[in-house]
mmCIF file of C-alpha atoms in Angstrom:
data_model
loop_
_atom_site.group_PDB
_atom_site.id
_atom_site.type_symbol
_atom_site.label_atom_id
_atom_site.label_comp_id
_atom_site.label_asym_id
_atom_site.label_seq_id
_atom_site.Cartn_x
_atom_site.Cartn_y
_atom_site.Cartn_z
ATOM 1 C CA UNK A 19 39.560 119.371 111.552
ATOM 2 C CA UNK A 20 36.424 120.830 110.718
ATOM 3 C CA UNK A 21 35.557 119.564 106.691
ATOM 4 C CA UNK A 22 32.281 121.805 106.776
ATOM 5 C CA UNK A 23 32.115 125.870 107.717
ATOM 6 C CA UNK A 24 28.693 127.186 107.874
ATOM 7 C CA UNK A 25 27.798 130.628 106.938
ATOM 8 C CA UNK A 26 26.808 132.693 108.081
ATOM 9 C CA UNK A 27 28.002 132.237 111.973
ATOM 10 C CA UNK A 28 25.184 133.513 113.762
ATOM 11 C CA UNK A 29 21.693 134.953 112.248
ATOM 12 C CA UNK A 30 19.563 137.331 114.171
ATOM 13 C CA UNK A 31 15.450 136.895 112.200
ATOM 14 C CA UNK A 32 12.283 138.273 113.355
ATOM 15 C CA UNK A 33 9.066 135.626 113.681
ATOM 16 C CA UNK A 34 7.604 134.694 110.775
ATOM 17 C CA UNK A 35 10.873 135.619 108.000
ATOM 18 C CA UNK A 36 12.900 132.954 106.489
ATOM 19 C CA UNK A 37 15.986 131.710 107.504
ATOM 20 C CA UNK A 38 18.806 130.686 105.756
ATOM 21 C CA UNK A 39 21.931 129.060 106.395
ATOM 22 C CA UNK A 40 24.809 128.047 104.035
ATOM 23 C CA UNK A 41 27.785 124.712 104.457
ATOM 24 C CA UNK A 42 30.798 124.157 102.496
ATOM 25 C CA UNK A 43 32.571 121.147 102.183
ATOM 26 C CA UNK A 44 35.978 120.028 101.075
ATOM 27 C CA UNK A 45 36.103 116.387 100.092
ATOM 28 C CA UNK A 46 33.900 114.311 97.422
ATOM 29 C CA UNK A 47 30.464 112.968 99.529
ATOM 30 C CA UNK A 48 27.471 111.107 99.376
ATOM 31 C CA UNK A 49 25.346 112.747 101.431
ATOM 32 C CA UNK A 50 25.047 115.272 103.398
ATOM 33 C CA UNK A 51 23.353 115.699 106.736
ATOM 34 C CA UNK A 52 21.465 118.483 108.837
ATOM 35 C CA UNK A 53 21.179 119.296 112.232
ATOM 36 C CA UNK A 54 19.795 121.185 114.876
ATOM 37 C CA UNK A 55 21.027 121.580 118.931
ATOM 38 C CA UNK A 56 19.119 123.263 121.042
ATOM 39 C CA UNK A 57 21.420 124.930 123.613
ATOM 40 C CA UNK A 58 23.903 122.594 124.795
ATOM 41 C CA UNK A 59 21.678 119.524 123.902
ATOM 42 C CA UNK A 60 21.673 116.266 122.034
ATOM 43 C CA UNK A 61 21.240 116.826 117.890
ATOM 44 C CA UNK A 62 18.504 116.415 115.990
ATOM 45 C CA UNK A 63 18.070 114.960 112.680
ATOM 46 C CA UNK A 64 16.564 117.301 110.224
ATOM 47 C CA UNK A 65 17.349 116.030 106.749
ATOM 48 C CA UNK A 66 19.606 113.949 105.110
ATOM 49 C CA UNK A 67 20.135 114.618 100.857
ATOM 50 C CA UNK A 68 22.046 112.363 98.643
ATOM 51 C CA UNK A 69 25.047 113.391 96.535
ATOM 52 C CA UNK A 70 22.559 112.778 93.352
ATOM 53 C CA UNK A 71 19.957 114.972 94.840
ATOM 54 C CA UNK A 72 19.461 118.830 94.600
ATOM 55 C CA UNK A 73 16.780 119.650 96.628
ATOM 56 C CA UNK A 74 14.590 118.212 99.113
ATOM 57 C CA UNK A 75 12.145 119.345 101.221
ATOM 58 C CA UNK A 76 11.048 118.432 104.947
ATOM 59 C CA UNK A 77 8.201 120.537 106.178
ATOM 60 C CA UNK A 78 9.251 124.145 106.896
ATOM 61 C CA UNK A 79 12.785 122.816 105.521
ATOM 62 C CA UNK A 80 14.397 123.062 102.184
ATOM 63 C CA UNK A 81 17.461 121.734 101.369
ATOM 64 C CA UNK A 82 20.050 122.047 98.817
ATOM 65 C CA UNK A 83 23.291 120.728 97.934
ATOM 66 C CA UNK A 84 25.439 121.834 95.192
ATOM 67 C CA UNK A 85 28.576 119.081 94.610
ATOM 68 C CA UNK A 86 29.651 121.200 91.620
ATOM 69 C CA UNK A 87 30.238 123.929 94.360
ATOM 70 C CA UNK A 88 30.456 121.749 97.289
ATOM 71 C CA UNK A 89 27.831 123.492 99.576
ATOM 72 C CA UNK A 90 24.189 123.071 100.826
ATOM 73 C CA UNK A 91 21.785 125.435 101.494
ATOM 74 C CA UNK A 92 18.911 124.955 105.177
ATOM 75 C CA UNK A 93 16.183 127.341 104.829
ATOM 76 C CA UNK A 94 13.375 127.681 107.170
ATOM 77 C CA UNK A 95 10.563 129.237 106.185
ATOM 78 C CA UNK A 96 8.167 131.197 108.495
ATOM 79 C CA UNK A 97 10.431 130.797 111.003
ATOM 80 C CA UNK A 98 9.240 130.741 114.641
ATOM 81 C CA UNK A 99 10.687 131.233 118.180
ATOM 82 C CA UNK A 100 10.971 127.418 118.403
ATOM 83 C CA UNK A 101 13.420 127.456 115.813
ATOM 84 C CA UNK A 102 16.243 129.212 117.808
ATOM 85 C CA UNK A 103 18.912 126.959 117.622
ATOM 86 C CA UNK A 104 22.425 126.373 116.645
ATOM 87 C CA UNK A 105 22.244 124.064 112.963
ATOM 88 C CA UNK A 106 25.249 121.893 111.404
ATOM 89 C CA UNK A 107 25.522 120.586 108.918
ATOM 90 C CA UNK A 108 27.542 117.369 108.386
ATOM 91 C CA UNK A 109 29.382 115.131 106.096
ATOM 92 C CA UNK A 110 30.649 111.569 106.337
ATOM 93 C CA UNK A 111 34.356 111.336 105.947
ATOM 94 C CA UNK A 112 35.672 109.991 103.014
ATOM 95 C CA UNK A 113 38.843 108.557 104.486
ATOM 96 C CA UNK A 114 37.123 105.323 105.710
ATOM 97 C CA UNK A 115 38.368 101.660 106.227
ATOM 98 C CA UNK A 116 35.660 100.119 104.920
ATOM 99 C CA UNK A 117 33.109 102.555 104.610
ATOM 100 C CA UNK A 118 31.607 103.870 107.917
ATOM 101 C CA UNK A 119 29.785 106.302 109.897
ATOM 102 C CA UNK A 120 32.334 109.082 110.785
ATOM 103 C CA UNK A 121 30.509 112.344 110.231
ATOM 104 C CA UNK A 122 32.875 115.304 110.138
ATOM 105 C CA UNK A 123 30.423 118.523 111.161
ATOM 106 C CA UNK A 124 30.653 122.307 110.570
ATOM 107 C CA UNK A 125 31.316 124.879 112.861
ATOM 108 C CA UNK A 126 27.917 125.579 112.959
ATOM 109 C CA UNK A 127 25.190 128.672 112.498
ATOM 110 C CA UNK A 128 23.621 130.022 115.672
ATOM 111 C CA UNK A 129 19.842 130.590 114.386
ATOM 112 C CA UNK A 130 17.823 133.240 116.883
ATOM 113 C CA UNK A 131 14.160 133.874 116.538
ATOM 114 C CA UNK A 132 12.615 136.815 117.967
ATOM 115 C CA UNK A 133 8.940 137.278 118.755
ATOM 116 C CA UNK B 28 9.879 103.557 118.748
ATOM 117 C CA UNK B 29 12.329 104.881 121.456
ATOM 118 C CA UNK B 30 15.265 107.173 120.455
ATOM 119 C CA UNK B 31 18.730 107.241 121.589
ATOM 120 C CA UNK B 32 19.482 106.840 125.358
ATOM 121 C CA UNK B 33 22.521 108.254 127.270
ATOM 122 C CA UNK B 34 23.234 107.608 130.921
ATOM 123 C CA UNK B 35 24.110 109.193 132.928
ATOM 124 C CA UNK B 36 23.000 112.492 131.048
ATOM 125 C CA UNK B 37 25.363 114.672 133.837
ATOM 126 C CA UNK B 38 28.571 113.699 135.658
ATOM 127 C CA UNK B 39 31.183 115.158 137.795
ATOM 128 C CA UNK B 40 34.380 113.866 138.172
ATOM 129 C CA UNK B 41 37.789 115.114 139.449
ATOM 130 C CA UNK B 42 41.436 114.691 137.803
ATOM 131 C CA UNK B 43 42.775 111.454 137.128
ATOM 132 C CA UNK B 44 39.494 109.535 137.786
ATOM 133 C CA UNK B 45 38.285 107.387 135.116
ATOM 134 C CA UNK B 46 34.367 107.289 133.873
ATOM 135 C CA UNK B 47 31.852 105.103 131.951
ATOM 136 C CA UNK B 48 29.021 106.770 129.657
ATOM 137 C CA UNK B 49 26.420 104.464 128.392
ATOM 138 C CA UNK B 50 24.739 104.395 124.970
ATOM 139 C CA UNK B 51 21.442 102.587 123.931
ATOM 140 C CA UNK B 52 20.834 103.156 119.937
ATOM 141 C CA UNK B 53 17.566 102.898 118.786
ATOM 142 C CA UNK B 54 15.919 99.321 118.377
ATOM 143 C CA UNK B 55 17.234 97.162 115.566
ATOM 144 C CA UNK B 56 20.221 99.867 114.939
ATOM 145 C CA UNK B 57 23.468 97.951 114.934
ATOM 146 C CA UNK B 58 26.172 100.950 114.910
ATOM 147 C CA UNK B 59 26.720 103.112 117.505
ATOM 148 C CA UNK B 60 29.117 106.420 117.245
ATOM 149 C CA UNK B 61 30.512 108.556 120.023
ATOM 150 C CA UNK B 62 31.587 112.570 119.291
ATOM 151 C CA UNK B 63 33.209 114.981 121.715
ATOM 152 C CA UNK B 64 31.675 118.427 121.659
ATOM 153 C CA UNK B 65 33.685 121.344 123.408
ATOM 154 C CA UNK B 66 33.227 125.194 123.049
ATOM 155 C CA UNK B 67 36.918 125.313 121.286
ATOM 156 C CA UNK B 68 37.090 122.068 118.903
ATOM 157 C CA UNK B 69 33.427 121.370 118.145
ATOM 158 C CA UNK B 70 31.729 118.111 117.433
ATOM 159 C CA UNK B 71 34.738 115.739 116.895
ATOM 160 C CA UNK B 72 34.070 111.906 116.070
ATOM 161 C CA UNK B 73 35.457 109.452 118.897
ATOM 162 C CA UNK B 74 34.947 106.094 117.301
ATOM 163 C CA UNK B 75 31.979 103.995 116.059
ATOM 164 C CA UNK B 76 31.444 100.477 116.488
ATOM 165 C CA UNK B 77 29.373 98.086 114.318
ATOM 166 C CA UNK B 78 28.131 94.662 115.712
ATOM 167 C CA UNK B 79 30.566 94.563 118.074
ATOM 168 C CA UNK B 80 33.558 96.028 116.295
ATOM 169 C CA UNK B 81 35.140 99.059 116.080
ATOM 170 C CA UNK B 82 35.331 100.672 112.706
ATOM 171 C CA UNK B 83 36.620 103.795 112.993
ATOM 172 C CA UNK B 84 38.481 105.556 115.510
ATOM 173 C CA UNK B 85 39.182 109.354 115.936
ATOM 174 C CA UNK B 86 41.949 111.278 116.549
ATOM 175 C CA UNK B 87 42.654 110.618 120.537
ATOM 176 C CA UNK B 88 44.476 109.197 122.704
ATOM 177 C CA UNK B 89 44.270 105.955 124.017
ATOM 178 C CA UNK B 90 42.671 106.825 127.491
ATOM 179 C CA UNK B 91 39.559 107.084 125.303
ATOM 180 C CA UNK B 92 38.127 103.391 124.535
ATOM 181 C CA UNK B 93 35.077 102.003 123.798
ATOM 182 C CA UNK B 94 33.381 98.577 123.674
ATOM 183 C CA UNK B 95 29.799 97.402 121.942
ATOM 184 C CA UNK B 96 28.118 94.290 123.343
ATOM 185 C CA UNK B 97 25.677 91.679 121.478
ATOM 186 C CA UNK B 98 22.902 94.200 121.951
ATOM 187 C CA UNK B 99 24.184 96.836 120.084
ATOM 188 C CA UNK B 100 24.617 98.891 123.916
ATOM 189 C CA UNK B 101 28.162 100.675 123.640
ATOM 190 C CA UNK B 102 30.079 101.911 126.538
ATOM 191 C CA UNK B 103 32.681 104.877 126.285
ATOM 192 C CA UNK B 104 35.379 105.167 128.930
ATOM 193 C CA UNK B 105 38.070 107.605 129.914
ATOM 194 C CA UNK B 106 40.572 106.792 131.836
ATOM 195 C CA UNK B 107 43.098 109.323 133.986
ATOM 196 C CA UNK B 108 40.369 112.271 133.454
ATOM 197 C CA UNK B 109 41.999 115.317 131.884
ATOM 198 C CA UNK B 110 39.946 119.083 132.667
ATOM 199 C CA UNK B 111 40.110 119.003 128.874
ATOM 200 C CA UNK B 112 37.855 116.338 129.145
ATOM 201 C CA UNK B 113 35.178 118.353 130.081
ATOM 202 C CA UNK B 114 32.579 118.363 127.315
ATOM 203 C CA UNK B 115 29.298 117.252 125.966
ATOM 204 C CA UNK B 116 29.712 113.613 125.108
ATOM 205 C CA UNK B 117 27.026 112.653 122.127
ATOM 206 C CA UNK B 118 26.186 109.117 120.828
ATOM 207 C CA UNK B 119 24.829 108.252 117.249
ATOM 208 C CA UNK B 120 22.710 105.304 116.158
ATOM 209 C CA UNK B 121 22.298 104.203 112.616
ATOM 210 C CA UNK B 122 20.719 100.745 111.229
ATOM 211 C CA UNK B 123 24.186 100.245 109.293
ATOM 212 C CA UNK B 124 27.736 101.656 108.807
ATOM 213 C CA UNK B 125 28.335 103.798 105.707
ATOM 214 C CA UNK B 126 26.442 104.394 102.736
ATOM 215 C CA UNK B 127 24.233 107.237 101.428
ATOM 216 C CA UNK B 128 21.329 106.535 102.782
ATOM 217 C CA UNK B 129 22.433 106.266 106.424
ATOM 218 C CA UNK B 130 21.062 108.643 108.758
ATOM 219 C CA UNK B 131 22.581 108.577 111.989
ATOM 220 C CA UNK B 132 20.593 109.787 115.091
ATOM 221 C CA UNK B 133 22.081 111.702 118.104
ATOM 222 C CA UNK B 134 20.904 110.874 122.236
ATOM 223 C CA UNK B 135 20.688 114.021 124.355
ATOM 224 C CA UNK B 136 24.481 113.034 125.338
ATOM 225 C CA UNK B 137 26.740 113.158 128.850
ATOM 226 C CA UNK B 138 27.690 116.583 130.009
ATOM 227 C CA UNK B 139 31.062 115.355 131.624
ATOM 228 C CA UNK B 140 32.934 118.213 133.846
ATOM 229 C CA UNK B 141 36.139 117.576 135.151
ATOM 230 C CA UNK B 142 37.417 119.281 138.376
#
């Protein structure tokens, strides 16, 4: 089951506008993780915040998280047509033997840039 | 340093074949993860195993296994090939298992399409 839903599910921006995309999660976390996949490709890494974080920032990236709320926040400013992409975000599952690297993802925002 | 490698990165199978998808996590990680993406279910988590031994395991069934060997290299096979097997197959390295500092990075994964 999917623990994270991003909103919204696709986002249409012009070159140069920000972008922002929004994850909910359901269970109690430690961090949280972003990422983007270019069409059908492997994920990249963007950020990763910690549950006693609010904000961090990346480059063009800023990143919130809200555990009060249980969501997080990817904006991209001055976006660019490099940035079309589909983003996730990702939690690690807190049903664990152990501890351990099970990430339960979001359904995902498809992000497109136009020039 | 080198990222993630998957081999082979494409592979075509028919019905009731098995296959073998390979995973090399970044130098001097020691746990490797394997998720199923597909169009319907998203990114679901396979299993992950940590110097040498599985940790976690997802919800499927037991034609999926896995293996890890001394060098952190993990192998993923399927057995009696489904065409619901068809999907992007992604590994993720991390330097431990669990935690909230533990980013996890993704290879550019197996597109696996069953006939």
């Amino acid at each position: 089951s999917q623990q994270g839903e991003e909103d919204p599910q696709a986002l249409s921006i012009q070159e140069g506008e920000n972008a922002t995309m929004n994850c909910s999660y359901k269970t109690s976390i430690n961090n949280l993780q972003w990422y983007r996949q270019n069409s059908g490709r492997g994920l990249v890494h963007l950020i990763l915040i910690r549950s006693n974080e609010r904000e961090k920032h990346s480059g063009r990236l800023r990143v919130t998280l809200d555990t009060s709320k249980k969501s997080s926040s990817l904006l991209i400013t001055a976006s660019r047509a490099a940035d079309t992409a589909s983003y996730f975000c990702a939690t690690p599952s807190e049903k664990l033997t152990g501890g351990g690297n099970k990430l339960t993802f979001g359904t995902g925002t498809q992000l497109k840039v136009e020039l | 340093k080198a990222g993630v490698t998957q081999t082979p990165r494409y592979l075509i199978k028919t019905r009731g074949q098995q296959v073998t998808l390979s995973c090399s996590p970044i130098s001097g990680h020691r746990s490797v993860s394997w998720y199923q993406q597909t169009p319907g279910q998203g990114l679901q988590f396979l299993f992950e195993y940590f110097s040498e031994t599985q940790r976690n395991k997802g919800n499927f069934p037991g034609r999926f296994s896995g293996r890890q060997f001394s060098n952190s290299r993990s192998e993923m096979n399927v057995s009696t090939l489904e065409l619901g097997d068809s999907a992007l197959y992604l590994c993720a390295s991390s330097w431990t298992s669990g935690g909230p500092y533990n980013e996890q990075f993704f290879g550019p994964g197996t597109r696996l399409t069953v006939l």
